[in-house]
Amino acid sequence: MRQLVLEIPPLHQPSLNNFVTGNNTETLSLLHTWLKGHGEQIIYLWGEEGIGKSHLLMALHDQLQASQRSVQLIKATDSTIIDECTDQFLLVDDVHNLSREGAISLFNRFNERREQHLFLLVSGDAPPHQLSLLPDLATRLSWGLVLRLHALSDEEKIEALQQHAYNLGIHLSHELALYLLQRWHRDIRSLLQVLEELNRWSLSLHKPITMPLIRDALNNLREQSA
């Protein structure tokens, strides 16, 4: 059996149109307003890992670029230092990964952008007061609009899997989607990733995606990560 690889590029570029909304209609509406340079100047978006925050920030970045707005997107790590930025929009993903020095740099950028009437959107895995960052930065992140991104329900995840399968040109029954949900990582990002790889694998074998194929594939993936 050939090995399956989970770390694969998405087949579809993240966009606001292919984001599975679920119980996030109001949040998406507010982000659309922010895109136009209206509403709150500073937004902090939080939610659990794998819920779609990075998808949204990449989608926002691309849409701003398409509308010829100056924008910078930064994926935060423990080595990230955020330099002075004069772009109209600055997006910082995964703020919880910043080191103390990185947090100080974002603190400075926050103050600059607030004074200069520039826009800032920051994402993290917890509400501001629960972040293990500089207290002053956590406080400032709560000054703007704080939005929570809600996880999809199980039924919404199944619908998302079926819709993504349809976009790939395959049929995924409710039974097969439920099987994936029950036996793989439950966050939607991991589920869609494994579905895309299952599709490529089935095409290479000239076999449809069936229960035995999914079972063998998931067992193979578990052996790889063991």
Short mmCIF file of C-alpha atoms in Angstrom, two decimals:
data_model
loop_
_atom_site.label_atom_id
_atom_site.label_comp_id
_atom_site.label_asym_id
_atom_site.label_seq_id
_atom_site.Cartn_x
_atom_site.Cartn_y
_atom_site.Cartn_z
CA MET A 1 0.00 0.00 0.00
CA ARG A 2 1.44 3.37 -0.95
CA GLN A 3 1.95 5.83 1.87
CA LEU A 4 -0.49 8.66 2.32
CA VAL A 5 0.79 12.14 3.04
CA LEU A 6 -1.29 14.53 5.09
CA GLU A 7 0.87 17.63 4.71
CA ILE A 8 -0.50 18.47 1.28
CA PRO A 9 -1.40 21.77 -0.35
CA PRO A 10 -5.11 22.53 -0.56
CA LEU A 11 -6.70 22.03 -3.97
CA HIS A 12 -8.70 25.21 -3.59
CA GLN A 13 -7.29 28.57 -2.57
CA PRO A 14 -8.94 29.74 0.67
CA SER A 15 -11.69 32.26 0.01
CA LEU A 16 -14.67 33.71 1.83
CA ASN A 17 -16.92 31.82 -0.58
CA ASN A 18 -15.53 28.37 0.24
CA PHE A 19 -15.37 28.96 4.00
CA VAL A 20 -17.94 26.75 5.75
CA THR A 21 -19.93 29.33 7.69
CA GLY A 22 -21.82 27.23 10.24
CA ASN A 23 -22.75 29.36 13.24
CA ASN A 24 -20.50 32.22 12.14
CA THR A 25 -22.80 34.27 9.93
CA GLU A 26 -22.50 37.43 12.03
CA THR A 27 -18.71 37.13 12.25
CA LEU A 28 -18.44 36.79 8.45
CA SER A 29 -20.70 39.81 7.99
CA LEU A 30 -18.50 41.92 10.28
CA LEU A 31 -15.35 40.78 8.44
CA HIS A 32 -16.92 41.79 5.12
CA THR A 33 -17.55 45.24 6.60
CA TRP A 34 -13.94 45.43 7.84
CA LEU A 35 -12.71 44.54 4.35
CA LYS A 36 -14.33 47.70 3.05
CA GLY A 37 -12.51 49.85 5.60
CA HIS A 38 -15.64 50.41 7.67
CA GLY A 39 -16.66 49.45 11.18
CA GLU A 40 -14.09 48.61 13.82
CA GLN A 41 -10.48 49.48 13.07
CA ILE A 42 -9.04 46.68 15.25
CA ILE A 43 -10.39 43.11 15.28
CA TYR A 44 -9.26 40.15 17.37
CA LEU A 45 -10.52 36.80 16.06
CA TRP A 46 -10.20 33.72 18.25
CA GLY A 47 -11.13 30.06 18.20
CA GLU A 48 -9.69 26.60 18.72
CA GLU A 49 -6.95 25.11 16.54
CA GLY A 50 -8.07 23.90 13.11
CA ILE A 51 -11.31 25.84 13.15
CA GLY A 52 -10.59 27.99 10.09
CA LYS A 53 -8.87 31.16 11.35
CA SER A 54 -5.94 30.83 8.96
CA HIS A 55 -8.34 30.12 6.09
CA LEU A 56 -10.16 33.36 6.83
CA LEU A 57 -7.01 35.48 7.15
CA MET A 58 -5.63 34.16 3.86
CA ALA A 59 -8.98 34.78 2.20
CA LEU A 60 -9.14 38.32 3.57
CA HIS A 61 -5.58 39.00 2.44
CA ASP A 62 -6.28 37.81 -1.10
CA GLN A 63 -9.49 39.79 -1.37
CA LEU A 64 -7.79 42.95 -0.16
CA GLN A 65 -5.03 42.45 -2.72
CA ALA A 66 -7.61 41.87 -5.45
CA SER A 67 -9.27 45.17 -4.55
CA GLN A 68 -5.85 46.87 -4.72
CA ARG A 69 -5.63 47.63 -1.00
CA SER A 70 -2.18 47.62 0.58
CA VAL A 71 -2.05 44.65 2.93
CA GLN A 72 0.45 42.46 4.78
CA LEU A 73 -0.23 39.01 6.26
CA ILE A 74 2.09 37.60 8.93
CA LYS A 75 1.99 34.02 10.23
CA ALA A 76 3.34 34.36 13.76
CA THR A 77 5.99 32.01 15.16
CA ASP A 78 8.22 32.23 18.22
CA SER A 79 10.85 33.98 16.08
CA THR A 80 8.52 36.54 14.48
CA ILE A 81 9.28 40.22 14.96
CA ILE A 82 6.69 42.51 13.40
CA ASP A 83 8.42 45.48 11.82
CA GLU A 84 6.86 48.87 11.20
CA CYS A 85 4.13 48.53 8.61
CA THR A 86 2.57 51.34 6.57
CA ASP A 87 0.08 49.14 4.68
CA GLN A 88 -3.56 50.05 5.21
CA PHE A 89 -4.33 46.53 6.47
CA LEU A 90 -2.17 44.29 8.66
CA LEU A 91 -3.19 40.72 9.48
CA VAL A 92 -1.35 38.68 12.12
CA ASP A 93 -2.24 34.99 12.40
CA ASP A 94 -1.59 32.79 15.48
CA VAL A 95 -0.60 35.59 17.86
CA HIS A 96 -0.32 33.03 20.69
CA ASN A 97 2.93 31.79 19.10
CA LEU A 98 4.78 35.08 19.60
CA SER A 99 7.75 35.30 21.93
CA ARG A 100 8.06 38.18 24.40
CA GLU A 101 10.05 40.16 21.83
CA GLY A 102 7.47 39.42 19.16
CA ALA A 103 4.66 40.48 21.50
CA ILE A 104 6.46 43.78 22.19
CA SER A 105 6.76 44.40 18.45
CA LEU A 106 3.02 43.78 17.97
CA PHE A 107 2.27 46.04 20.93
CA ASN A 108 4.16 48.83 19.16
CA ARG A 109 2.44 48.14 15.83
CA PHE A 110 -0.95 48.17 17.59
CA ASN A 111 -0.32 51.63 19.02
CA GLU A 112 0.96 52.96 15.70
CA ARG A 113 -1.97 51.67 13.72
CA ARG A 114 -4.50 52.97 16.21
CA GLU A 115 -2.96 56.44 16.04
CA GLN A 116 -2.62 56.40 12.25
CA HIS A 117 -6.15 55.06 11.63
CA LEU A 118 -4.85 51.92 9.93
CA PHE A 119 -6.54 48.53 10.17
CA LEU A 120 -5.37 45.52 12.18
CA LEU A 121 -6.76 41.99 12.43
CA VAL A 122 -5.14 39.52 14.84
CA SER A 123 -6.07 35.86 15.38
CA GLY A 124 -5.36 33.63 18.36
CA ASP A 125 -6.45 30.41 20.02
CA ALA A 126 -8.02 32.00 23.14
CA PRO A 127 -9.79 35.21 24.17
CA PRO A 128 -7.43 38.13 24.90
CA HIS A 129 -7.45 37.78 28.69
CA GLN A 130 -6.38 34.11 28.43
CA LEU A 131 -3.39 34.70 26.14
CA SER A 132 0.06 34.04 27.60
CA LEU A 133 1.36 37.32 26.23
CA LEU A 134 2.32 40.69 27.63
CA PRO A 135 -0.60 41.84 29.80
CA ASP A 136 -0.55 45.24 28.09
CA LEU A 137 -0.83 43.63 24.63
CA ALA A 138 -3.63 41.29 25.75
CA THR A 139 -5.49 44.30 27.14
CA ARG A 140 -5.12 46.25 23.91
CA LEU A 141 -6.34 43.34 21.81
CA SER A 142 -9.57 43.46 23.81
CA TRP A 143 -10.06 47.18 23.04
CA GLY A 144 -11.26 46.50 19.52
CA LEU A 145 -13.93 44.13 18.27
CA VAL A 146 -13.42 40.63 19.71
CA LEU A 147 -14.98 37.91 17.54
CA ARG A 148 -15.21 34.23 18.38
CA LEU A 149 -15.12 31.70 15.55
CA HIS A 150 -17.42 28.82 16.49
CA ALA A 151 -16.69 25.20 15.65
CA LEU A 152 -18.95 23.38 13.23
CA SER A 153 -21.45 20.87 14.55
CA ASP A 154 -20.97 17.23 13.51
CA GLU A 155 -23.77 17.52 10.96
CA GLU A 156 -22.23 20.70 9.53
CA LYS A 157 -18.86 18.91 9.23
CA ILE A 158 -20.55 16.07 7.34
CA GLU A 159 -22.23 18.59 5.03
CA ALA A 160 -18.87 20.32 4.51
CA LEU A 161 -17.19 17.01 3.65
CA GLN A 162 -19.95 16.15 1.17
CA GLN A 163 -19.80 19.58 -0.44
CA HIS A 164 -16.01 19.42 -0.72
CA ALA A 165 -16.29 15.94 -2.24
CA TYR A 166 -18.80 17.32 -4.75
CA ASN A 167 -16.34 20.09 -5.63
CA LEU A 168 -13.71 17.40 -6.25
CA GLY A 169 -16.11 15.58 -8.57
CA ILE A 170 -16.84 12.60 -6.30
CA HIS A 171 -19.85 11.36 -4.37
CA LEU A 172 -19.41 10.90 -0.61
CA SER A 173 -22.36 9.34 1.13
CA HIS A 174 -23.51 10.45 4.57
CA GLU A 175 -22.36 7.06 5.90
CA LEU A 176 -18.80 7.51 4.57
CA ALA A 177 -18.58 11.11 5.78
CA LEU A 178 -19.74 10.05 9.24
CA TYR A 179 -17.16 7.23 9.25
CA LEU A 180 -14.38 9.75 8.52
CA LEU A 181 -15.65 12.07 11.23
CA GLN A 182 -15.75 9.31 13.82
CA ARG A 183 -12.35 7.81 13.02
CA TRP A 184 -10.13 10.75 12.12
CA HIS A 185 -9.18 14.10 13.65
CA ARG A 186 -12.39 16.02 14.19
CA ASP A 187 -11.29 19.50 13.10
CA ILE A 188 -12.58 20.45 9.66
CA ARG A 189 -9.14 21.29 8.28
CA SER A 190 -7.79 17.77 8.93
CA LEU A 191 -10.97 16.19 7.60
CA LEU A 192 -10.84 18.11 4.33
CA GLN A 193 -7.10 17.42 3.96
CA VAL A 194 -7.53 13.68 4.32
CA LEU A 195 -10.50 13.72 1.93
CA GLU A 196 -8.37 15.40 -0.73
CA GLU A 197 -5.62 12.83 -0.31
CA LEU A 198 -8.14 9.97 -0.35
CA ASN A 199 -9.43 11.31 -3.64
CA ARG A 200 -5.93 11.37 -5.18
CA TRP A 201 -5.24 7.91 -3.83
CA SER A 202 -8.48 6.47 -5.23
CA LEU A 203 -7.72 8.02 -8.63
CA SER A 204 -4.23 6.51 -8.69
CA LEU A 205 -5.66 3.08 -7.85
CA HIS A 206 -8.62 3.51 -10.22
CA LYS A 207 -10.94 2.62 -7.36
CA PRO A 208 -13.86 4.55 -5.83
CA ILE A 209 -13.76 5.83 -2.26
CA THR A 210 -15.39 3.05 -0.29
CA MET A 211 -15.50 2.02 3.35
CA PRO A 212 -12.68 -0.57 2.97
CA LEU A 213 -10.49 1.98 1.14
CA ILE A 214 -11.03 4.61 3.85
CA ARG A 215 -10.40 2.04 6.60
CA ASP A 216 -7.11 0.91 5.03
CA ALA A 217 -6.02 4.48 4.39
CA LEU A 218 -6.66 5.67 7.93
CA ASN A 219 -4.90 2.63 9.37
CA ASN A 220 -1.93 3.43 7.13
CA LEU A 221 -1.87 7.04 8.32
CA ARG A 222 -1.98 6.00 11.97
CA GLU A 223 0.97 3.65 11.39
CA GLN A 224 2.91 6.53 9.81
CA SER A 225 2.37 8.79 12.81
CA ALA A 226 3.06 6.09 15.41
#
